[in-house]
DNA sequence: ATTTATAGATTGAATGATCAATCAATTTAT
DNA sequence: ATAAATTGATTGATCATTCAATCTATAAAT
């Protein structure tokens, strides 16, 4: 049974009209994310994803063409909350430039705070990241995400290190550590313990050089 | 064409006799490792693995019973060189107790030195690690490896931190960082750059507390 | 307001491909 | 001669994708 969200498509609140297509795509992405996180990329069949979304399997191909395109869109969706949280954290600190210790903390929090680094998100991301070497579509998303991540960290860190050249190294080191925590969250039963994220952020903030 | 390695099975050097079974199992594990690393866990069919080992697909089930058992054995084989290198590094430093800064360096080197942290090994490990939440067999191997890793790091670090309780935290932090580097090696094209491992070790050795 | 036309949305059965596992037959070693 | 090793065709299951048929919504026409 399909419910057409008329209050969304013809809402009077000035919201952009959401076509059925946009709604179905979003539902399928959310369903794919859930199935991939809970059962793994291997077990994420179109049947399961469609069933999770409450629609027929044929819909996947009607809107996305094929399963691979849906999964690529799903991978992109996983990291959006991190970027949004970073922007929010910067704004909350009144920073106009994403630079310095406060910006670094904003970035680390955007990656590690419990509201962002959930077991579901980490598990889903790991499913895609593990296939980067074999699926060019995933490699493209991954390298873009990683590039922006390292760039943000490097920029934040620049005024904190004595030499310019060290900033890039520190940015990479921090990105590697963040990856480690995401992996830990995905592979350890129950994810990170309460307070562990905060300790990790503090540890990374007090690391070595600065 | 099967070559029976008579010089191994009947060698006069005091080596333990290696039965055909042991030889075939080792060949299959090596082949599985290669296929998993090069094409991914998903694409590692029994056909491909057997072809890589130069034998028929039926052999997998003759010696391992099923594919899952072969893959579990393969996962275990991936981390053996790390443990061996740690023991060697300790011995090379003349350490009788795996404790202190030299032991920590020995452990970090065992995880990160270019001879150990190859793209093939990191890629293969990531294939299995990404599935620990969904394959109990992999979870068992992973948690054992992780337990021993954290234990070794914690023990090495204990005399370097002011309070006992901090050692476990530092051990976990180091393990997370090591995971990050393994993941980076697996997901970045070409793996770590030359010298990057050495810099990572030095950075971890000079980190924060000690 | 009712009807009708049209385009879009949805379904689910059918297709063809892939693969793990089995097993009877064959080869090899002792 | 006996046991072990090996082969490769077969089986049955799973899955992505296709497609013809059905359903729904919207707008034009009456």
Short mmCIF file of C-alpha atoms (C1' of nucleotides) in Angstrom, two decimals:
data_model
loop_
_atom_site.label_atom_id
_atom_site.label_comp_id
_atom_site.label_asym_id
_atom_site.label_seq_id
_atom_site.Cartn_x
_atom_site.Cartn_y
_atom_site.Cartn_z
CA UNK A 1 0.00 0.00 0.00
CA UNK A 2 1.53 3.25 -1.13
CA UNK A 3 0.85 6.45 0.73
CA UNK A 4 1.41 9.55 -1.29
CA UNK A 5 2.62 12.27 1.01
CA UNK A 6 0.38 14.99 -0.32
CA UNK A 7 1.16 17.29 2.56
CA UNK A 8 4.76 17.25 1.37
CA UNK A 9 4.25 17.45 -2.37
CA UNK A 10 1.72 20.26 -2.20
CA UNK A 11 2.55 21.75 1.15
CA UNK A 12 1.89 25.45 1.61
CA UNK A 13 4.86 26.09 3.87
CA UNK A 14 7.11 27.04 1.02
CA UNK A 15 8.86 23.71 1.10
CA UNK A 16 10.22 22.61 -2.23
CA UNK A 17 7.83 20.22 -3.85
CA UNK A 18 9.06 16.68 -3.42
CA UNK A 19 8.12 14.52 -6.34
CA UNK A 20 7.19 10.91 -5.89
CA UNK A 21 10.53 10.11 -7.45
CA UNK A 22 12.44 12.08 -4.82
CA UNK A 23 10.43 10.44 -2.04
CA UNK A 24 10.94 6.91 -3.35
CA UNK A 25 14.64 7.49 -3.89
CA UNK A 26 15.06 8.76 -0.35
CA UNK A 27 13.10 5.81 1.03
CA UNK A 28 15.19 3.35 -0.93
CA UNK A 29 18.43 4.97 0.21
CA UNK A 30 17.32 4.84 3.83
CA UNK A 31 16.29 1.19 3.42
CA UNK A 32 19.55 0.30 1.71
CA UNK A 33 21.50 1.99 4.49
CA UNK A 34 19.62 -0.01 7.11
CA UNK A 35 20.02 -3.35 5.34
CA UNK A 36 23.69 -2.80 4.54
CA UNK A 37 24.44 -1.83 8.13
CA UNK A 38 22.43 -4.64 9.71
CA UNK A 39 23.17 -7.52 7.38
CA UNK A 40 26.20 -6.43 5.40
CA UNK A 41 26.75 -5.39 1.80
CA UNK A 42 26.81 -9.00 0.63
CA UNK A 43 23.35 -9.76 2.00
CA UNK A 44 21.80 -6.53 0.77
CA UNK A 45 19.68 -7.88 -2.07
CA UNK A 46 17.25 -5.71 -3.99
CA UNK A 47 14.45 -7.83 -2.56
CA UNK A 48 15.49 -7.10 1.02
CA UNK A 49 16.03 -3.42 0.38
CA UNK A 50 12.68 -3.02 -1.35
CA UNK A 51 10.90 -5.01 1.35
CA UNK A 52 12.51 -2.78 3.97
CA UNK A 53 11.18 0.25 2.13
CA UNK A 54 7.79 -1.42 1.89
CA UNK A 55 7.70 -1.47 -1.89
CA UNK A 56 8.29 -3.89 -4.73
CA UNK A 57 11.72 -4.93 -5.93
CA UNK A 58 11.11 -3.63 -9.43
CA UNK A 59 11.03 -0.05 -8.13
CA UNK A 60 14.77 -0.09 -7.57
CA UNK A 61 15.38 -0.38 -11.28
CA UNK A 62 12.60 2.01 -12.18
CA UNK A 63 14.19 4.85 -10.23
CA UNK A 64 17.87 3.97 -10.00
CA UNK A 65 18.39 1.91 -13.14
CA UNK A 66 20.34 -0.72 -11.27
CA UNK A 67 21.35 -1.80 -7.81
CA UNK A 68 24.86 -0.37 -8.11
CA UNK A 69 23.54 3.16 -8.58
CA UNK A 70 21.34 2.88 -5.52
CA UNK A 71 24.26 1.65 -3.44
CA UNK A 72 26.51 4.43 -4.64
CA UNK A 73 23.85 6.97 -3.64
CA UNK A 74 23.60 5.22 -0.29
CA UNK A 75 27.34 5.51 0.26
CA UNK A 76 27.22 9.24 -0.44
CA UNK A 77 24.34 9.67 2.00
CA UNK A 78 26.28 8.12 4.88
CA UNK A 79 28.79 10.97 5.18
CA UNK A 80 26.44 13.89 4.73
CA UNK A 81 25.67 14.20 8.46
CA UNK A 82 29.39 14.56 9.17
CA UNK A 83 29.73 17.52 6.85
CA UNK A 84 26.55 19.08 8.24
CA UNK A 85 27.73 18.60 11.82
CA UNK A 86 31.07 20.21 11.00
CA UNK A 87 29.32 23.28 9.60
CA UNK A 88 27.04 23.41 12.63
CA UNK A 89 29.91 23.02 15.07
CA UNK A 90 31.83 25.83 13.38
CA UNK A 91 28.79 28.09 13.53
CA UNK A 92 28.14 27.21 17.17
CA UNK A 93 31.67 28.40 17.95
CA UNK A 94 31.17 31.60 16.03
CA UNK A 95 34.01 30.77 13.68
CA UNK A 96 34.02 32.50 10.33
CA UNK A 97 37.20 30.74 9.26
CA UNK A 98 37.63 26.99 9.87
CA UNK A 99 41.06 27.49 11.33
CA UNK A 100 42.77 26.90 14.66
CA UNK A 101 42.18 24.77 17.69
CA UNK A 102 38.46 25.47 17.95
CA UNK A 103 37.97 24.50 14.31
CA UNK A 104 39.94 21.32 14.89
CA UNK A 105 37.72 20.43 17.80
CA UNK A 106 34.66 21.19 15.66
CA UNK A 107 35.93 18.78 13.02
CA UNK A 108 36.85 16.03 15.46
CA UNK A 109 33.46 16.31 17.14
CA UNK A 110 31.72 16.14 13.78
CA UNK A 111 33.44 12.81 13.19
CA UNK A 112 33.31 11.27 16.66
CA UNK A 113 30.38 12.60 18.68
CA UNK A 114 27.92 9.84 19.60
CA UNK A 115 25.13 11.41 17.58
CA UNK A 116 27.23 11.12 14.42
CA UNK A 117 29.41 8.08 14.97
CA UNK A 118 26.64 5.52 15.45
CA UNK A 119 27.16 1.80 15.00
CA UNK A 120 24.80 1.86 12.04
CA UNK A 121 26.65 4.62 10.24
CA UNK A 122 30.09 3.21 10.97
CA UNK A 123 29.06 -0.29 9.96
CA UNK A 124 27.51 0.89 6.70
CA UNK A 125 30.51 3.05 5.86
CA UNK A 126 32.91 0.19 6.49
CA UNK A 127 30.93 -1.99 4.08
CA UNK A 128 31.58 0.47 1.30
CA UNK A 129 35.11 1.47 2.30
CA UNK A 130 36.21 -2.16 2.31
CA UNK A 131 35.23 -2.40 -1.38
CA UNK A 132 36.99 0.73 -2.56
CA UNK A 133 39.78 -1.26 -4.16
CA UNK A 134 37.35 -3.31 -6.24
CA UNK A 135 34.44 -1.00 -7.08
CA UNK A 136 35.51 2.17 -8.93
CA UNK A 137 32.21 3.87 -8.05
CA UNK A 138 32.98 3.44 -4.37
CA UNK A 139 36.57 4.56 -4.85
CA UNK A 140 35.38 7.85 -6.32
CA UNK A 141 33.10 8.62 -3.37
CA UNK A 142 35.74 7.51 -0.89
CA UNK A 143 38.55 9.59 -2.33
CA UNK A 144 36.36 12.68 -2.45
CA UNK A 145 35.27 12.25 1.16
CA UNK A 146 38.83 11.60 2.24
CA UNK A 147 40.19 14.57 0.32
CA UNK A 148 37.77 16.98 1.97
CA UNK A 149 38.37 15.44 5.38
CA UNK A 150 42.15 15.79 5.19
CA UNK A 151 41.82 19.29 3.74
CA UNK A 152 39.61 20.42 6.65
CA UNK A 153 41.92 18.92 9.25
CA UNK A 154 45.04 20.32 7.60
CA UNK A 155 43.55 23.79 7.37
CA UNK A 156 42.42 23.76 10.99
CA UNK A 157 45.82 22.60 12.17
CA UNK A 158 47.97 24.98 10.15
CA UNK A 159 48.32 27.77 12.73
CA UNK A 160 49.00 25.20 15.44
CA UNK A 161 52.17 23.70 13.99
CA UNK A 162 55.52 25.46 13.76
CA UNK A 163 56.12 24.66 10.09
CA UNK A 164 53.67 24.78 7.21
CA UNK A 165 54.82 21.43 5.88
CA UNK A 166 53.84 19.71 9.09
CA UNK A 167 50.20 20.68 8.75
CA UNK A 168 49.56 18.23 5.92
CA UNK A 169 51.22 15.43 7.85
CA UNK A 170 49.21 16.18 10.96
CA UNK A 171 46.03 16.38 8.89
CA UNK A 172 46.70 12.96 7.47
CA UNK A 173 47.56 11.53 10.88
CA UNK A 174 44.33 12.84 12.33
CA UNK A 175 42.33 11.44 9.42
CA UNK A 176 43.93 8.04 9.94
CA UNK A 177 43.07 8.14 13.63
CA UNK A 178 39.47 9.08 12.84
CA UNK A 179 39.25 6.15 10.44
CA UNK A 180 40.52 3.93 13.21
CA UNK A 181 37.73 5.03 15.54
CA UNK A 182 35.10 4.52 12.86
CA UNK A 183 36.45 1.04 12.27
CA UNK A 184 36.50 0.34 15.99
CA UNK A 185 32.92 1.49 16.28
CA UNK A 186 31.89 -0.82 13.44
CA UNK A 187 33.79 -3.91 14.52
CA UNK A 188 33.41 -3.81 18.31
CA UNK A 189 30.13 -5.20 19.60
CA UNK A 190 28.01 -2.31 20.78
CA UNK A 191 30.29 0.31 19.31
CA UNK A 192 32.28 2.80 21.36
CA UNK A 193 31.62 2.99 25.08
CA UNK A 194 29.97 6.02 26.58
CA UNK A 195 32.50 8.80 27.01
CA UNK A 196 35.04 7.11 24.79
CA UNK A 197 34.43 9.56 21.96
CA UNK A 198 35.02 12.53 24.24
CA UNK A 199 38.26 11.00 25.50
CA UNK A 200 39.38 10.32 21.95
CA UNK A 201 38.72 13.93 20.96
CA UNK A 202 40.63 15.24 23.98
CA UNK A 203 43.51 12.89 23.29
CA UNK A 204 43.74 13.96 19.65
CA UNK A 205 43.52 17.61 20.66
CA UNK A 206 46.39 17.29 23.11
CA UNK A 207 48.54 15.20 20.79
CA UNK A 208 52.22 15.77 20.37
CA UNK A 209 53.04 19.04 18.71
CA UNK A 210 50.58 21.69 19.81
CA UNK B 1 49.59 -30.80 -12.87
CA UNK B 2 50.37 -31.61 -9.29
CA UNK B 3 53.94 -31.47 -8.08
CA UNK B 4 54.58 -33.40 -4.93
CA UNK B 5 57.26 -31.59 -3.00
CA UNK B 6 59.25 -34.66 -2.08
CA UNK B 7 62.13 -32.58 -0.85
CA UNK B 8 59.81 -31.23 1.79
CA UNK B 9 57.90 -34.35 2.67
CA UNK B 10 60.98 -36.52 3.08
CA UNK B 11 63.57 -33.87 3.71
CA UNK B 12 66.59 -34.89 5.77
CA UNK B 13 67.00 -31.55 7.49
CA UNK B 14 64.94 -32.54 10.44
CA UNK B 15 61.95 -30.65 9.14
CA UNK B 16 58.63 -32.08 10.16
CA UNK B 17 57.22 -34.21 7.39
CA UNK B 18 54.59 -32.29 5.53
CA UNK B 19 51.75 -34.45 4.37
CA UNK B 20 50.03 -33.85 1.07
CA UNK B 21 47.13 -32.56 3.09
CA UNK B 22 49.26 -29.95 4.83
CA UNK B 23 50.75 -28.88 1.52
CA UNK B 24 47.41 -28.55 -0.24
CA UNK B 25 45.91 -26.67 2.67
CA UNK B 26 48.79 -24.21 2.68
CA UNK B 27 48.52 -23.76 -1.08
CA UNK B 28 44.80 -23.13 -0.85
CA UNK B 29 45.24 -20.62 1.95
CA UNK B 30 47.88 -18.77 -0.03
CA UNK B 31 45.65 -18.79 -3.10
CA UNK B 32 42.64 -17.63 -1.12
CA UNK B 33 44.70 -14.83 0.39
CA UNK B 34 45.80 -13.69 -3.06
CA UNK B 35 42.32 -13.80 -4.59
CA UNK B 36 40.67 -12.10 -1.61
CA UNK B 37 43.27 -9.33 -1.64
CA UNK B 38 43.23 -8.80 -5.40
CA UNK B 39 39.56 -9.19 -6.21
CA UNK B 40 37.79 -8.89 -2.86
CA UNK B 41 36.00 -11.33 -0.62
CA UNK B 42 32.83 -11.18 -2.73
CA UNK B 43 34.62 -12.28 -5.88
CA UNK B 44 36.63 -15.03 -4.19
CA UNK B 45 34.83 -18.09 -5.53
CA UNK B 46 36.08 -21.61 -4.91
CA UNK B 47 36.70 -21.86 -8.65
CA UNK B 48 39.01 -18.85 -8.65
CA UNK B 49 40.81 -19.90 -5.51
CA UNK B 50 41.37 -23.43 -6.76
CA UNK B 51 42.47 -22.17 -10.18
CA UNK B 52 44.93 -19.83 -8.46
CA UNK B 53 46.34 -22.79 -6.56
CA UNK B 54 46.49 -24.77 -9.80
CA UNK B 55 44.10 -27.48 -8.65
CA UNK B 56 40.49 -28.48 -9.05
CA UNK B 57 37.63 -26.80 -7.23
CA UNK B 58 36.56 -30.03 -5.57
CA UNK B 59 39.76 -30.07 -3.51
CA UNK B 60 38.54 -27.21 -1.36
CA UNK B 61 35.76 -29.36 0.02
CA UNK B 62 37.93 -32.44 0.23
CA UNK B 63 40.39 -30.77 2.60
CA UNK B 64 38.44 -27.96 4.24
CA UNK B 65 34.89 -29.29 4.15
CA UNK B 66 33.51 -26.01 2.93
CA UNK B 67 34.53 -22.62 1.67
CA UNK B 68 33.84 -20.89 4.99
CA UNK B 69 36.43 -23.01 6.79
CA UNK B 70 39.08 -22.21 4.19
CA UNK B 71 38.37 -18.51 4.48
CA UNK B 72 38.52 -18.62 8.25
CA UNK B 73 41.93 -20.32 8.04
CA UNK B 74 42.98 -17.65 5.56
CA UNK B 75 41.97 -14.90 7.93
CA UNK B 76 44.04 -16.45 10.70
CA UNK B 77 47.05 -16.73 8.39
CA UNK B 78 47.03 -13.03 7.59
CA UNK B 79 48.07 -11.92 11.06
CA UNK B 80 50.68 -14.56 11.77
CA UNK B 81 53.55 -12.52 10.28
CA UNK B 82 52.71 -9.66 12.65
CA UNK B 83 53.06 -11.88 15.70
CA UNK B 84 56.26 -13.41 14.33
CA UNK B 85 57.74 -9.99 13.58
CA UNK B 86 56.90 -8.79 17.09
CA UNK B 87 58.77 -11.74 18.60
CA UNK B 88 61.71 -11.15 16.26
CA UNK B 89 61.81 -7.43 17.01
CA UNK B 90 61.80 -8.11 20.73
CA UNK B 91 64.62 -10.60 20.36
CA UNK B 92 66.62 -8.23 18.15
CA UNK B 93 66.43 -5.67 20.94
CA UNK B 94 67.56 -8.20 23.52
CA UNK B 95 64.36 -7.77 25.48
CA UNK B 96 63.40 -10.59 27.79
CA UNK B 97 60.26 -8.76 28.92
CA UNK B 98 57.97 -7.07 26.36
CA UNK B 99 57.85 -3.91 28.40
CA UNK B 100 58.84 -0.29 28.01
CA UNK B 101 59.58 2.02 25.14
CA UNK B 102 61.74 -0.44 23.20
CA UNK B 103 58.99 -3.07 23.39
CA UNK B 104 56.46 -0.51 22.22
CA UNK B 105 58.63 0.31 19.23
CA UNK B 106 59.02 -3.40 18.52
CA UNK B 107 55.24 -3.80 18.49
CA UNK B 108 54.60 -0.74 16.35
CA UNK B 109 57.23 -1.86 13.86
CA UNK B 110 55.71 -5.32 13.74
CA UNK B 111 52.44 -3.73 12.67
CA UNK B 112 53.65 -0.97 10.37
CA UNK B 113 57.01 -1.83 8.81
CA UNK B 114 56.79 -2.06 5.01
CA UNK B 115 57.69 -5.74 5.01
CA UNK B 116 54.64 -6.50 7.16
CA UNK B 117 52.09 -3.88 6.22
CA UNK B 118 51.84 -4.67 2.52
CA UNK B 119 48.90 -3.67 0.38
CA UNK B 120 48.03 -7.31 -0.10
CA UNK B 121 47.96 -8.10 3.60
CA UNK B 122 46.07 -4.94 4.55
CA UNK B 123 43.56 -5.41 1.75
CA UNK B 124 42.91 -9.04 2.67
CA UNK B 125 42.58 -8.22 6.37
CA UNK B 126 40.11 -5.44 5.65
CA UNK B 127 37.96 -7.87 3.66
CA UNK B 128 37.57 -10.04 6.73
CA UNK B 129 37.43 -7.27 9.33
CA UNK B 130 34.59 -5.58 7.47
CA UNK B 131 32.52 -8.76 7.92
CA UNK B 132 33.03 -9.42 11.63
CA UNK B 133 29.60 -8.02 12.46
CA UNK B 134 27.94 -10.54 10.14
CA UNK B 135 30.14 -13.66 10.22
CA UNK B 136 30.64 -15.09 13.73
CA UNK B 137 33.66 -17.10 12.56
CA UNK B 138 35.39 -13.89 11.54
CA UNK B 139 34.35 -12.15 14.73
CA UNK B 140 36.07 -14.84 16.79
CA UNK B 141 39.37 -14.47 14.94
CA UNK B 142 39.12 -10.70 15.00
CA UNK B 143 38.46 -10.40 18.70
CA UNK B 144 41.31 -12.76 19.54
CA UNK B 145 43.75 -10.82 17.38
CA UNK B 146 42.52 -7.54 18.79
CA UNK B 147 42.73 -8.79 22.38
CA UNK B 148 46.34 -9.87 22.00
CA UNK B 149 47.24 -6.66 20.19
CA UNK B 150 45.80 -4.40 22.88
CA UNK B 151 47.34 -6.56 25.59
CA UNK B 152 50.80 -6.28 24.06
CA UNK B 153 50.52 -2.52 23.61
CA UNK B 154 49.14 -2.02 27.11
CA UNK B 155 51.88 -4.09 28.68
CA UNK B 156 54.60 -2.26 26.76
CA UNK B 157 53.21 1.12 27.70
CA UNK B 158 52.61 0.48 31.40
CA UNK B 159 55.95 1.78 32.74
CA UNK B 160 55.67 4.83 30.48
CA UNK B 161 52.47 6.26 31.90
CA UNK B 162 52.08 7.87 35.34
CA UNK B 163 49.01 5.86 36.36
CA UNK B 164 48.27 2.20 35.81
CA UNK B 165 44.76 2.89 34.63
CA UNK B 166 46.05 4.98 31.76
CA UNK B 167 47.97 2.10 30.23
CA UNK B 168 44.84 0.32 29.02
CA UNK B 169 43.52 3.53 27.49
CA UNK B 170 46.80 4.19 25.74
CA UNK B 171 46.93 0.59 24.54
CA UNK B 172 43.49 0.95 23.01
CA UNK B 173 44.35 4.30 21.44
CA UNK B 174 47.45 2.83 19.85
CA UNK B 175 45.52 -0.16 18.54
CA UNK B 176 42.94 2.17 17.00
CA UNK B 177 45.70 4.17 15.32
CA UNK B 178 47.29 0.99 13.97
CA UNK B 179 43.94 -0.07 12.55
CA UNK B 180 43.70 3.31 10.89
CA UNK B 181 47.03 2.81 9.15
CA UNK B 182 46.07 -0.67 7.99
CA UNK B 183 42.86 0.72 6.60
CA UNK B 184 44.70 3.56 4.92
CA UNK B 185 47.13 1.09 3.38
CA UNK B 186 44.23 -0.97 2.03
CA UNK B 187 42.11 1.87 0.68
CA UNK B 188 44.71 4.26 -0.70
CA UNK B 189 45.95 3.39 -4.18
CA UNK B 190 49.48 2.06 -3.88
CA UNK B 191 49.34 1.82 -0.10
CA UNK B 192 51.47 3.91 2.23
CA UNK B 193 54.20 6.05 0.74
CA UNK B 194 57.82 5.20 1.35
CA UNK B 195 58.88 6.44 4.75
CA UNK B 196 55.33 7.01 5.89
CA UNK B 197 55.40 3.96 8.15
CA UNK B 198 58.58 5.17 9.87
CA UNK B 199 57.05 8.59 10.43
CA UNK B 200 53.91 7.01 11.83
CA UNK B 201 55.94 4.94 14.28
CA UNK B 202 57.92 7.96 15.41
CA UNK B 203 54.75 9.99 15.82
CA UNK B 204 53.07 7.31 17.90
CA UNK B 205 56.21 6.90 20.00
CA UNK B 206 56.35 10.62 20.78
CA UNK B 207 52.62 10.94 21.44
CA UNK B 208 51.19 12.89 24.29
CA UNK B 209 51.82 11.35 27.67
CA UNK B 210 55.29 9.87 27.67
"C1'" DA C 1 -19.05 17.49 -11.32
"C1'" DT C 2 -18.24 13.60 -13.94
"C1'" DT C 3 -15.88 11.27 -17.35
"C1'" DT C 4 -12.02 10.16 -19.91
"C1'" DA C 5 -7.23 10.17 -21.47
"C1'" DT C 6 -2.58 9.91 -20.48
"C1'" DA C 7 1.52 9.51 -18.13
"C1'" DG C 8 3.67 7.81 -14.35
"C1'" DA C 9 4.02 4.34 -10.62
"C1'" DT C 10 3.95 -0.32 -9.15
"C1'" DT C 11 3.80 -5.17 -9.18
"C1'" DG C 12 5.46 -9.89 -9.42
"C1'" DA C 13 6.50 -13.60 -12.37
"C1'" DA C 14 10.03 -15.10 -15.69
"C1'" DT C 15 14.87 -15.23 -17.30
"C1'" DG C 16 19.49 -16.15 -17.27
"C1'" DA C 17 23.64 -16.07 -14.83
"C1'" DT C 18 26.52 -17.40 -10.91
"C1'" DC C 19 28.05 -20.22 -7.40
"C1'" DA C 20 28.73 -23.67 -3.34
"C1'" DA C 21 28.46 -28.22 -2.62
"C1'" DT C 22 28.04 -33.12 -4.04
"C1'" DC C 23 29.52 -37.30 -5.96
"C1'" DA C 24 30.70 -40.87 -9.09
"C1'" DA C 25 34.62 -41.80 -11.83
"C1'" DT C 26 39.53 -41.59 -12.52
"C1'" DT C 27 44.29 -41.17 -11.31
"C1'" DT C 28 48.18 -41.65 -8.24
"C1'" DA C 29 50.92 -43.30 -4.37
"C1'" DT C 30 52.28 -46.81 -1.21
"C1'" DA D 1 45.85 -54.06 -3.98
"C1'" DT D 2 44.41 -50.64 -1.22
"C1'" DA D 3 43.84 -46.11 0.21
"C1'" DA D 4 44.27 -41.45 -0.80
"C1'" DA D 5 44.02 -37.74 -4.02
"C1'" DT D 6 41.90 -35.48 -7.75
"C1'" DT D 7 38.71 -34.29 -11.28
"C1'" DG D 8 34.76 -32.06 -13.39
"C1'" DA D 9 30.03 -32.53 -14.44
"C1'" DT D 10 25.74 -31.96 -11.94
"C1'" DT D 11 22.44 -30.11 -8.70
"C1'" DG D 12 19.89 -26.84 -6.36
"C1'" DA D 13 19.72 -22.40 -4.58
"C1'" DT D 14 20.17 -17.39 -4.96
"C1'" DC D 15 20.01 -13.19 -7.19
"C1'" DA D 16 19.89 -8.95 -10.52
"C1'" DT D 17 17.40 -7.62 -14.15
"C1'" DT D 18 13.58 -7.47 -17.47
"C1'" DC D 19 8.96 -6.85 -18.84
"C1'" DA D 20 4.15 -7.26 -19.58
"C1'" DA D 21 0.26 -6.20 -16.96
"C1'" DT D 22 -2.11 -3.47 -13.51
"C1'" DC D 23 -2.96 0.42 -10.75
"C1'" DT D 24 -3.10 5.47 -9.59
"C1'" DA D 25 -3.16 10.35 -10.13
"C1'" DT D 26 -3.80 14.37 -12.69
"C1'" DA D 27 -5.73 17.26 -16.07
"C1'" DA D 28 -8.44 18.10 -20.00
"C1'" DA D 29 -13.02 17.71 -21.90
"C1'" DT D 30 -17.78 17.32 -21.54
#
